[in-house]
Amino acid sequence: MINTELYTDFRFSKVNFNKFHYTDNRIGSSYHYFAYMEKGTAKIVSENKTILIKEGDLFHIPKNTSYQSYWNGNEEISFYSYGCNNLLSHDTRFLDLQIIECPKKLAISLTSIPTDVTDIRIKDVADFFTTVAMLLPYMKKKPLSNANDILIKAKKHLCSNPYCSNNELAKECKISLPYLYKLFQSLEQETPNTYRQKVLCDKAKDFLTTTDIPIEQISSMLSFSSSGYFRKIFKKHTGITPSEFRKSFYF
């Protein structure tokens, strides 16, 4: 049964290279990948760690991971690769780039799932998730403190540079743009843009409470597209309008 809808969410394949291959995926992995190294060796270098893979290793590349990979083999390099767009587990956002230290039989069992990407069946997906569920207890989680440290750095940079683009912010934090969004969403339940708005509202509060600068001028100074949009954003994050905020301080 060919299921083209499943194709966009899953990518099951057997990959073959000759002797050496280099992959530049610094834009970030588009799937969560589980892979079994059949022949050859590999080195995967991410922003925070490097793993060395040998024949018989099962390894995991989390979604949105920015990495470069180097593949080597005497003649042929081959590995089974199983990618999925989403893992239905609260903890998976912290799963790290890693070699999975699990029983050999379990590692090999993943390769029994067909890798014909033009024919991904419901049964194949079910078998994949069943195997992943058995692998999760063996997998190491990325330390939460690391994610928090990156978030703190991102927020600090936004406070000092609220007009920097999200691409510039991701580059400053040495993470991919998708991971930047994921970090804010998972730990703050908001986007970088929402946090940026809060920073600008805090700056507006300083003007409103320490100067008599007109609200329209404050809006322009903070680079809002219009005073109406400034009022809307300010009320969204404070619950009151700029005028009401200023009056509350008896200016």
mmCIF file of N, CA, C and O in Angstrom, residues 70-171:
data_model
loop_
_atom_site.group_PDB
_atom_site.id
_atom_site.type_symbol
_atom_site.label_atom_id
_atom_site.label_comp_id
_atom_site.label_asym_id
_atom_site.label_seq_id
_atom_site.Cartn_x
_atom_site.Cartn_y
_atom_site.Cartn_z
ATOM 1 N N TYR A 70 30.976 13.204 8.640
ATOM 2 C CA TYR A 70 32.088 12.693 7.836
ATOM 3 C C TYR A 70 31.997 11.165 7.847
ATOM 4 O O TYR A 70 32.076 10.536 8.903
ATOM 5 N N TRP A 71 31.839 10.567 6.656
ATOM 6 C CA TRP A 71 31.612 9.135 6.531
ATOM 7 C C TRP A 71 32.809 8.491 5.839
ATOM 8 O O TRP A 71 33.278 8.970 4.804
ATOM 9 N N ASN A 72 33.286 7.373 6.403
ATOM 10 C CA ASN A 72 34.457 6.694 5.855
ATOM 11 C C ASN A 72 34.220 5.187 5.771
ATOM 12 O O ASN A 72 33.522 4.608 6.608
ATOM 13 N N GLY A 73 34.829 4.559 4.746
ATOM 14 C CA GLY A 73 34.749 3.114 4.606
ATOM 15 C C GLY A 73 35.829 2.622 3.670
ATOM 16 O O GLY A 73 36.283 3.362 2.794
ATOM 17 N N ASN A 74 36.267 1.391 3.841
ATOM 18 C CA ASN A 74 37.293 0.832 2.957
ATOM 19 C C ASN A 74 36.816 0.807 1.508
ATOM 20 O O ASN A 74 37.536 1.157 0.584
ATOM 21 N N GLU A 75 35.594 0.378 1.314
ATOM 22 C CA GLU A 75 35.000 0.369 -0.022
ATOM 23 C C GLU A 75 33.618 1.016 0.021
ATOM 24 O O GLU A 75 33.377 2.061 -0.555
ATOM 25 N N GLU A 76 32.730 0.384 0.792
ATOM 26 C CA GLU A 76 31.349 0.838 0.834
ATOM 27 C C GLU A 76 30.988 1.341 2.226
ATOM 28 O O GLU A 76 31.454 0.829 3.239
ATOM 29 N N ILE A 77 30.191 2.379 2.268
ATOM 30 C CA ILE A 77 29.614 2.902 3.514
ATOM 31 C C ILE A 77 28.109 2.726 3.397
ATOM 32 O O ILE A 77 27.508 3.132 2.393
ATOM 33 N N SER A 78 27.493 2.114 4.381
ATOM 34 C CA SER A 78 26.035 1.934 4.318
ATOM 35 C C SER A 78 25.434 1.991 5.715
ATOM 36 O O SER A 78 26.038 1.539 6.690
ATOM 37 N N PHE A 79 24.271 2.589 5.797
ATOM 38 C CA PHE A 79 23.542 2.618 7.062
ATOM 39 C C PHE A 79 22.039 2.717 6.792
ATOM 40 O O PHE A 79 21.608 3.224 5.764
ATOM 41 N N TYR A 80 21.263 2.188 7.732
ATOM 42 C CA TYR A 80 19.812 2.273 7.681
ATOM 43 C C TYR A 80 19.395 3.556 8.401
ATOM 44 O O TYR A 80 19.859 3.826 9.514
ATOM 45 N N SER A 81 18.531 4.319 7.792
ATOM 46 C CA SER A 81 18.120 5.604 8.363
ATOM 47 C C SER A 81 16.595 5.676 8.461
ATOM 48 O O SER A 81 15.891 5.425 7.474
ATOM 49 N N TYR A 82 16.105 6.013 9.661
ATOM 50 C CA TYR A 82 14.666 6.117 9.891
ATOM 51 C C TYR A 82 14.365 7.489 10.494
ATOM 52 O O TYR A 82 14.726 7.774 11.637
ATOM 53 N N GLY A 83 13.740 8.332 9.686
ATOM 54 C CA GLY A 83 13.444 9.682 10.146
ATOM 55 C C GLY A 83 11.955 9.895 10.336
ATOM 56 O O GLY A 83 11.127 9.370 9.577
ATOM 57 N N CYS A 84 11.605 10.653 11.366
ATOM 58 C CA CYS A 84 10.201 11.011 11.586
ATOM 59 C C CYS A 84 10.116 12.484 11.978
ATOM 60 O O CYS A 84 11.031 13.033 12.585
ATOM 61 N N ASN A 85 9.015 13.089 11.609
ATOM 62 C CA ASN A 85 8.836 14.516 11.840
ATOM 63 C C ASN A 85 8.532 14.829 13.299
ATOM 64 O O ASN A 85 8.930 15.876 13.817
ATOM 65 N N ASN A 86 7.837 13.938 13.980
ATOM 66 C CA ASN A 86 7.459 14.177 15.373
ATOM 67 C C ASN A 86 7.609 12.903 16.200
ATOM 68 O O ASN A 86 7.293 11.806 15.728
ATOM 69 N N LEU A 87 8.085 13.068 17.416
ATOM 70 C CA LEU A 87 8.098 11.981 18.391
ATOM 71 C C LEU A 87 7.106 12.340 19.483
ATOM 72 O O LEU A 87 7.179 13.421 20.067
ATOM 73 N N LEU A 88 6.177 11.465 19.745
ATOM 74 C CA LEU A 88 5.084 11.775 20.658
ATOM 75 C C LEU A 88 5.464 11.502 22.105
ATOM 76 O O LEU A 88 4.925 10.632 22.773
ATOM 77 N N SER A 89 6.419 12.272 22.607
ATOM 78 C CA SER A 89 6.850 12.125 23.998
ATOM 79 C C SER A 89 7.302 13.479 24.514
ATOM 80 O O SER A 89 8.020 14.210 23.844
ATOM 81 N N HIS A 90 6.887 13.829 25.725
ATOM 82 C CA HIS A 90 7.227 15.116 26.323
ATOM 83 C C HIS A 90 8.737 15.277 26.477
ATOM 84 O O HIS A 90 9.266 16.380 26.328
ATOM 85 N N ASP A 91 9.438 14.193 26.749
ATOM 86 C CA ASP A 91 10.865 14.279 27.038
ATOM 87 C C ASP A 91 11.746 14.340 25.800
ATOM 88 O O ASP A 91 12.925 14.652 25.894
ATOM 89 N N THR A 92 11.197 14.046 24.629
ATOM 90 C CA THR A 92 12.068 13.899 23.459
ATOM 91 C C THR A 92 12.714 15.205 23.028
ATOM 92 O O THR A 92 13.723 15.185 22.326
ATOM 93 N N ARG A 93 12.172 16.360 23.439
ATOM 94 C CA ARG A 93 12.804 17.615 23.044
ATOM 95 C C ARG A 93 14.183 17.772 23.672
ATOM 96 O O ARG A 93 14.964 18.622 23.275
ATOM 97 N N PHE A 94 14.481 16.937 24.700
ATOM 98 C CA PHE A 94 15.777 17.022 25.351
ATOM 99 C C PHE A 94 16.686 15.847 24.992
ATOM 100 O O PHE A 94 17.772 15.717 25.533
ATOM 101 N N LEU A 95 16.259 14.969 24.069
ATOM 102 C CA LEU A 95 17.112 13.860 23.668
ATOM 103 C C LEU A 95 18.292 14.396 22.879
ATOM 104 O O LEU A 95 18.150 15.230 21.998
ATOM 105 N N ASP A 96 19.472 13.893 23.199
ATOM 106 C CA ASP A 96 20.703 14.440 22.663
ATOM 107 C C ASP A 96 21.181 13.676 21.434
ATOM 108 O O ASP A 96 20.743 12.547 21.179
ATOM 109 N N LEU A 97 22.084 14.291 20.669
ATOM 110 C CA LEU A 97 22.842 13.572 19.645
ATOM 111 C C LEU A 97 23.643 12.497 20.366
ATOM 112 O O LEU A 97 24.383 12.795 21.303
ATOM 113 N N GLN A 98 23.510 11.219 19.922
ATOM 114 C CA GLN A 98 24.125 10.159 20.715
ATOM 115 C C GLN A 98 24.171 8.828 19.982
ATOM 116 O O GLN A 98 23.438 8.591 19.022
ATOM 117 N N ILE A 99 25.082 7.966 20.472
ATOM 118 C CA ILE A 99 25.074 6.547 20.141
ATOM 119 C C ILE A 99 24.224 5.881 21.208
ATOM 120 O O ILE A 99 24.432 6.097 22.407
ATOM 121 N N ILE A 100 23.243 5.087 20.788
ATOM 122 C CA ILE A 100 22.322 4.469 21.739
ATOM 123 C C ILE A 100 22.901 3.157 22.232
ATOM 124 O O ILE A 100 23.078 2.211 21.458
ATOM 125 N N GLU A 101 23.236 3.104 23.511
ATOM 126 C CA GLU A 101 23.784 1.893 24.124
ATOM 127 C C GLU A 101 22.632 0.983 24.545
ATOM 128 O O GLU A 101 22.117 1.076 25.649
ATOM 129 N N CYS A 102 22.221 0.120 23.643
ATOM 130 C CA CYS A 102 21.094 -0.780 23.900
ATOM 131 C C CYS A 102 21.495 -2.197 23.495
ATOM 132 O O CYS A 102 22.523 -2.396 22.838
ATOM 133 N N PRO A 103 20.706 -3.209 23.885
ATOM 134 C CA PRO A 103 21.016 -4.585 23.482
ATOM 135 C C PRO A 103 21.132 -4.706 21.960
ATOM 136 O O PRO A 103 20.375 -4.079 21.218
ATOM 137 N N LYS A 104 22.108 -5.487 21.510
ATOM 138 C CA LYS A 104 22.373 -5.642 20.086
ATOM 139 C C LYS A 104 21.131 -6.088 19.314
ATOM 140 O O LYS A 104 20.847 -5.594 18.220
ATOM 141 N N LYS A 105 20.391 -6.992 19.901
ATOM 142 C CA LYS A 105 19.192 -7.516 19.244
ATOM 143 C C LYS A 105 18.186 -6.400 18.988
ATOM 144 O O LYS A 105 17.533 -6.360 17.938
ATOM 145 N N LEU A 106 18.062 -5.483 19.953
ATOM 146 C CA LEU A 106 17.134 -4.366 19.792
ATOM 147 C C LEU A 106 17.620 -3.415 18.704
ATOM 148 O O LEU A 106 16.830 -2.926 17.889
ATOM 149 N N ALA A 107 18.921 -3.156 18.678
ATOM 150 C CA ALA A 107 19.480 -2.265 17.659
ATOM 151 C C ALA A 107 19.240 -2.807 16.258
ATOM 152 O O ALA A 107 18.813 -2.081 15.350
ATOM 153 N N ILE A 108 19.500 -4.102 16.088
ATOM 154 C CA ILE A 108 19.333 -4.719 14.768
ATOM 155 C C ILE A 108 17.868 -4.790 14.367
ATOM 156 O O ILE A 108 17.535 -4.718 13.176
ATOM 157 N N SER A 109 16.966 -4.911 15.345
ATOM 158 C CA SER A 109 15.539 -5.053 15.030
ATOM 159 C C SER A 109 15.006 -3.855 14.246
ATOM 160 O O SER A 109 14.051 -3.988 13.476
ATOM 161 N N LEU A 110 15.626 -2.701 14.415
ATOM 162 C CA LEU A 110 15.170 -1.522 13.672
ATOM 163 C C LEU A 110 15.294 -1.739 12.165
ATOM 164 O O LEU A 110 14.456 -1.272 11.387
ATOM 165 N N THR A 111 16.331 -2.477 11.754
ATOM 166 C CA THR A 111 16.599 -2.660 10.328
ATOM 167 C C THR A 111 15.597 -3.590 9.642
ATOM 168 O O THR A 111 15.617 -3.717 8.417
ATOM 169 N N SER A 112 14.743 -4.232 10.429
ATOM 170 C CA SER A 112 13.725 -5.098 9.823
ATOM 171 C C SER A 112 12.578 -4.287 9.222
ATOM 172 O O SER A 112 11.757 -4.817 8.463
ATOM 173 N N ILE A 113 12.517 -3.001 9.545
ATOM 174 C CA ILE A 113 11.483 -2.138 8.983
ATOM 175 C C ILE A 113 11.878 -1.777 7.556
ATOM 176 O O ILE A 113 13.005 -1.321 7.317
ATOM 177 N N PRO A 114 11.006 -1.979 6.580
ATOM 178 C CA PRO A 114 11.346 -1.721 5.177
ATOM 179 C C PRO A 114 11.817 -0.289 4.942
ATOM 180 O O PRO A 114 11.336 0.649 5.589
ATOM 181 N N THR A 115 12.772 -0.134 4.046
ATOM 182 C CA THR A 115 13.324 1.188 3.763
ATOM 183 C C THR A 115 12.971 1.672 2.360
ATOM 184 O O THR A 115 13.655 2.533 1.807
ATOM 185 N N ASP A 116 11.904 1.139 1.790
ATOM 186 C CA ASP A 116 11.420 1.609 0.491
ATOM 187 C C ASP A 116 10.604 2.872 0.724
ATOM 188 O O ASP A 116 9.452 2.807 1.128
ATOM 189 N N VAL A 117 11.193 4.030 0.466
ATOM 190 C CA VAL A 117 10.535 5.292 0.821
ATOM 191 C C VAL A 117 9.300 5.581 -0.018
ATOM 192 O O VAL A 117 8.532 6.488 0.306
ATOM 193 N N THR A 118 9.096 4.844 -1.108
ATOM 194 C CA THR A 118 7.892 5.072 -1.910
ATOM 195 C C THR A 118 6.727 4.219 -1.423
ATOM 196 O O THR A 118 5.645 4.297 -1.971
ATOM 197 N N ASP A 119 6.963 3.438 -0.392
ATOM 198 C CA ASP A 119 5.915 2.518 0.071
ATOM 199 C C ASP A 119 5.947 2.419 1.595
ATOM 200 O O ASP A 119 6.217 1.364 2.158
ATOM 201 N N ILE A 120 5.697 3.532 2.262
ATOM 202 C CA ILE A 120 5.651 3.529 3.721
ATOM 203 C C ILE A 120 4.236 3.153 4.159
ATOM 204 O O ILE A 120 3.272 3.870 3.892
ATOM 205 N N ARG A 121 4.131 2.027 4.830
ATOM 206 C CA ARG A 121 2.831 1.503 5.226
ATOM 207 C C ARG A 121 2.543 1.836 6.680
ATOM 208 O O ARG A 121 3.443 2.122 7.460
ATOM 209 N N ILE A 122 1.268 1.782 7.042
ATOM 210 C CA ILE A 122 0.856 2.014 8.422
ATOM 211 C C ILE A 122 1.574 1.036 9.354
ATOM 212 O O ILE A 122 2.020 1.403 10.448
ATOM 213 N N LYS A 123 1.709 -0.217 8.925
ATOM 214 C CA LYS A 123 2.397 -1.221 9.739
ATOM 215 C C LYS A 123 3.853 -0.823 9.981
ATOM 216 O O LYS A 123 4.377 -1.016 11.079
ATOM 217 N N ASP A 124 4.507 -0.264 8.956
ATOM 218 C CA ASP A 124 5.902 0.164 9.112
ATOM 219 C C ASP A 124 6.018 1.260 10.165
ATOM 220 O O ASP A 124 6.936 1.255 10.995
ATOM 221 N N VAL A 125 5.084 2.184 10.131
ATOM 222 C CA VAL A 125 5.081 3.277 11.104
ATOM 223 C C VAL A 125 4.845 2.728 12.514
ATOM 224 O O VAL A 125 5.505 3.140 13.477
ATOM 225 N N ALA A 126 3.905 1.784 12.633
ATOM 226 C CA ALA A 126 3.619 1.181 13.930
ATOM 227 C C ALA A 126 4.844 0.443 14.469
ATOM 228 O O ALA A 126 5.187 0.562 15.661
ATOM 229 N N ASP A 127 5.514 -0.301 13.607
ATOM 230 C CA ASP A 127 6.727 -1.021 14.018
ATOM 231 C C ASP A 127 7.828 -0.048 14.430
ATOM 232 O O ASP A 127 8.571 -0.288 15.384
ATOM 233 N N PHE A 128 7.927 1.057 13.703
ATOM 234 C CA PHE A 128 8.937 2.068 14.022
ATOM 235 C C PHE A 128 8.701 2.634 15.418
ATOM 236 O O PHE A 128 9.623 2.689 16.246
ATOM 237 N N PHE A 129 7.474 3.055 15.706
ATOM 238 C CA PHE A 129 7.196 3.654 17.009
ATOM 239 C C PHE A 129 7.302 2.630 18.144
ATOM 240 O O PHE A 129 7.696 2.966 19.257
ATOM 241 N N THR A 130 6.977 1.378 17.847
ATOM 242 C CA THR A 130 7.142 0.321 18.852
ATOM 243 C C THR A 130 8.611 0.168 19.215
ATOM 244 O O THR A 130 8.984 0.062 20.390
ATOM 245 N N THR A 131 9.471 0.195 18.198
ATOM 246 C CA THR A 131 10.916 0.080 18.427
ATOM 247 C C THR A 131 11.446 1.302 19.168
ATOM 248 O O THR A 131 12.245 1.183 20.105
ATOM 249 N N VAL A 132 11.017 2.493 18.762
ATOM 250 C CA VAL A 132 11.457 3.720 19.433
ATOM 251 C C VAL A 132 11.057 3.704 20.905
ATOM 252 O O VAL A 132 11.831 4.113 21.779
ATOM 253 N N ALA A 133 9.854 3.233 21.188
ATOM 254 C CA ALA A 133 9.393 3.157 22.581
ATOM 255 C C ALA A 133 10.306 2.258 23.414
ATOM 256 O O ALA A 133 10.567 2.545 24.591
ATOM 257 N N MET A 134 10.824 1.201 22.818
ATOM 258 C CA MET A 134 11.754 0.314 23.529
ATOM 259 C C MET A 134 13.144 0.942 23.655
ATOM 260 O O MET A 134 13.885 0.641 24.595
ATOM 261 N N LEU A 135 13.482 1.837 22.722
ATOM 262 C CA LEU A 135 14.804 2.475 22.753
ATOM 263 C C LEU A 135 14.877 3.638 23.735
ATOM 264 O O LEU A 135 15.941 3.901 24.318
ATOM 265 N N LEU A 136 13.781 4.343 23.933
ATOM 266 C CA LEU A 136 13.793 5.553 24.759
ATOM 267 C C LEU A 136 14.412 5.359 26.142
ATOM 268 O O LEU A 136 15.175 6.227 26.605
ATOM 269 N N PRO A 137 14.127 4.239 26.854
ATOM 270 C CA PRO A 137 14.741 4.073 28.187
ATOM 271 C C PRO A 137 16.267 3.983 28.150
ATOM 272 O O PRO A 137 16.917 4.224 29.179
ATOM 273 N N TYR A 138 16.847 3.643 27.009
ATOM 274 C CA TYR A 138 18.306 3.533 26.891
ATOM 275 C C TYR A 138 18.956 4.853 26.446
ATOM 276 O O TYR A 138 20.179 4.956 26.422
ATOM 277 N N MET A 139 18.145 5.835 26.116
ATOM 278 C CA MET A 139 18.679 7.052 25.519
ATOM 279 C C MET A 139 18.977 8.132 26.543
ATOM 280 O O MET A 139 18.265 8.280 27.538
ATOM 281 N N LYS A 140 20.044 8.862 26.283
ATOM 282 C CA LYS A 140 20.468 9.932 27.182
ATOM 283 C C LYS A 140 19.769 11.229 26.798
ATOM 284 O O LYS A 140 19.622 11.547 25.627
ATOM 285 N N LYS A 141 19.371 11.969 27.816
ATOM 286 C CA LYS A 141 18.706 13.238 27.581
ATOM 287 C C LYS A 141 19.699 14.382 27.681
ATOM 288 O O LYS A 141 20.612 14.353 28.501
ATOM 289 N N LYS A 142 19.526 15.373 26.828
ATOM 290 C CA LYS A 142 20.358 16.575 26.900
ATOM 291 C C LYS A 142 20.086 17.264 28.232
ATOM 292 O O LYS A 142 18.921 17.431 28.617
ATOM 293 N N PRO A 143 21.122 17.653 28.959
ATOM 294 C CA PRO A 143 20.898 18.329 30.243
ATOM 295 C C PRO A 143 20.022 19.559 30.066
ATOM 296 O O PRO A 143 20.265 20.392 29.201
ATOM 297 N N LEU A 144 18.991 19.638 30.883
ATOM 298 C CA LEU A 144 18.067 20.761 30.791
ATOM 299 C C LEU A 144 18.786 22.071 31.036
ATOM 300 O O LEU A 144 18.466 23.107 30.468
ATOM 301 N N SER A 145 19.813 22.047 31.912
ATOM 302 C CA SER A 145 20.541 23.267 32.224
ATOM 303 C C SER A 145 21.188 23.856 30.982
ATOM 304 O O SER A 145 21.314 25.073 30.843
ATOM 305 N N ASN A 146 21.606 22.991 30.050
ATOM 306 C CA ASN A 146 22.208 23.475 28.824
ATOM 307 C C ASN A 146 21.200 24.281 28.015
ATOM 308 O O ASN A 146 21.518 25.360 27.499
ATOM 309 N N ALA A 147 19.983 23.759 27.913
ATOM 310 C CA ALA A 147 18.934 24.481 27.201
ATOM 311 C C ALA A 147 18.614 25.789 27.912
ATOM 312 O O ALA A 147 18.428 26.831 27.276
ATOM 313 N N ASN A 148 18.572 25.753 29.234
ATOM 314 C CA ASN A 148 18.294 26.966 29.998
ATOM 315 C C ASN A 148 19.400 28.002 29.824
ATOM 316 O O ASN A 148 19.134 29.203 29.730
ATOM 317 N N ASP A 149 20.643 27.535 29.802
ATOM 318 C CA ASP A 149 21.771 28.452 29.621
ATOM 319 C C ASP A 149 21.677 29.167 28.278
ATOM 320 O O ASP A 149 21.941 30.377 28.182
ATOM 321 N N ILE A 150 21.324 28.414 27.242
ATOM 322 C CA ILE A 150 21.192 29.014 25.909
ATOM 323 C C ILE A 150 20.048 30.023 25.904
ATOM 324 O O ILE A 150 20.157 31.117 25.338
ATOM 325 N N LEU A 151 18.940 29.655 26.541
ATOM 326 C CA LEU A 151 17.790 30.560 26.597
ATOM 327 C C LEU A 151 18.147 31.845 27.332
ATOM 328 O O LEU A 151 17.784 32.948 26.895
ATOM 329 N N ILE A 152 18.862 31.717 28.446
ATOM 330 C CA ILE A 152 19.276 32.899 29.209
ATOM 331 C C ILE A 152 20.150 33.808 28.345
ATOM 332 O O ILE A 152 19.991 35.034 28.342
ATOM 333 N N LYS A 153 21.050 33.199 27.583
ATOM 334 C CA LYS A 153 21.934 33.975 26.699
ATOM 335 C C LYS A 153 21.109 34.684 25.629
ATOM 336 O O LYS A 153 21.363 35.867 25.314
ATOM 337 N N ALA A 154 20.128 33.981 25.065
ATOM 338 C CA ALA A 154 19.288 34.571 24.018
ATOM 339 C C ALA A 154 18.481 35.744 24.562
ATOM 340 O O ALA A 154 18.392 36.806 23.924
ATOM 341 N N LYS A 155 17.911 35.578 25.735
ATOM 342 C CA LYS A 155 17.099 36.643 26.335
ATOM 343 C C LYS A 155 17.965 37.847 26.694
ATOM 344 O O LYS A 155 17.562 39.006 26.506
ATOM 345 N N LYS A 156 19.158 37.579 27.203
ATOM 346 C CA LYS A 156 20.075 38.668 27.553
ATOM 347 C C LYS A 156 20.468 39.459 26.306
ATOM 348 O O LYS A 156 20.525 40.700 26.327
ATOM 349 N N HIS A 157 20.717 38.737 25.214
ATOM 350 C CA HIS A 157 21.095 39.415 23.967
ATOM 351 C C HIS A 157 19.933 40.242 23.436
ATOM 352 O O HIS A 157 20.133 41.365 22.934
ATOM 353 N N LEU A 158 18.716 39.720 23.539
ATOM 354 C CA LEU A 158 17.545 40.464 23.077
ATOM 355 C C LEU A 158 17.324 41.725 23.902
ATOM 356 O O LEU A 158 16.901 42.754 23.377
ATOM 357 N N CYS A 159 17.612 41.652 25.189
ATOM 358 C CA CYS A 159 17.464 42.826 26.046
ATOM 359 C C CYS A 159 18.413 43.942 25.616
ATOM 360 O O CYS A 159 18.064 45.124 25.673
ATOM 361 N N SER A 160 19.606 43.558 25.191
ATOM 362 C CA SER A 160 20.605 44.541 24.762
ATOM 363 C C SER A 160 20.445 44.930 23.300
ATOM 364 O O SER A 160 20.818 46.041 22.906
ATOM 365 N N ASN A 161 19.894 44.003 22.504
ATOM 366 C CA ASN A 161 19.776 44.232 21.059
ATOM 367 C C ASN A 161 18.384 43.813 20.566
ATOM 368 O O ASN A 161 18.255 42.841 19.810
ATOM 369 N N PRO A 162 17.338 44.521 20.997
ATOM 370 C CA PRO A 162 15.975 44.084 20.661
ATOM 371 C C PRO A 162 15.645 44.125 19.175
ATOM 372 O O PRO A 162 14.658 43.513 18.747
ATOM 373 N N TYR A 163 16.465 44.846 18.382
ATOM 374 C CA TYR A 163 16.163 44.966 16.962
ATOM 375 C C TYR A 163 16.946 43.976 16.099
ATOM 376 O O TYR A 163 16.859 44.018 14.869
ATOM 377 N N CYS A 164 17.700 43.096 16.739
ATOM 378 C CA CYS A 164 18.414 42.083 15.961
ATOM 379 C C CYS A 164 17.403 41.094 15.383
ATOM 380 O O CYS A 164 16.343 40.856 15.961
ATOM 381 N N SER A 165 17.720 40.545 14.226
ATOM 382 C CA SER A 165 16.824 39.562 13.614
ATOM 383 C C SER A 165 16.942 38.231 14.346
ATOM 384 O O SER A 165 17.898 37.993 15.080
ATOM 385 N N ASN A 166 15.975 37.363 14.122
ATOM 386 C CA ASN A 166 16.032 36.038 14.748
ATOM 387 C C ASN A 166 17.206 35.228 14.199
ATOM 388 O O ASN A 166 17.791 34.420 14.920
ATOM 389 N N ASN A 167 17.554 35.442 12.938
ATOM 390 C CA ASN A 167 18.730 34.769 12.377
ATOM 391 C C ASN A 167 20.001 35.216 13.090
ATOM 392 O O ASN A 167 20.873 34.403 13.411
ATOM 393 N N GLU A 168 20.105 36.517 13.349
ATOM 394 C CA GLU A 168 21.268 37.044 14.068
ATOM 395 C C GLU A 168 21.308 36.527 15.494
ATOM 396 O O GLU A 168 22.377 36.212 16.030
ATOM 397 N N LEU A 169 20.131 36.415 16.116
ATOM 398 C CA LEU A 169 20.051 35.910 17.487
ATOM 399 C C LEU A 169 20.493 34.452 17.554
ATOM 400 O O LEU A 169 21.250 34.060 18.452
ATOM 401 N N ALA A 170 20.034 33.644 16.605
ATOM 402 C CA ALA A 170 20.425 32.230 16.574
ATOM 403 C C ALA A 170 21.931 32.097 16.373
ATOM 404 O O ALA A 170 22.585 31.266 17.020
ATOM 405 N N LYS A 171 22.486 32.933 15.487
ATOM 406 C CA LYS A 171 23.923 32.902 15.236
ATOM 407 C C LYS A 171 24.699 33.294 16.490
ATOM 408 O O LYS A 171 25.726 32.694 16.819
#
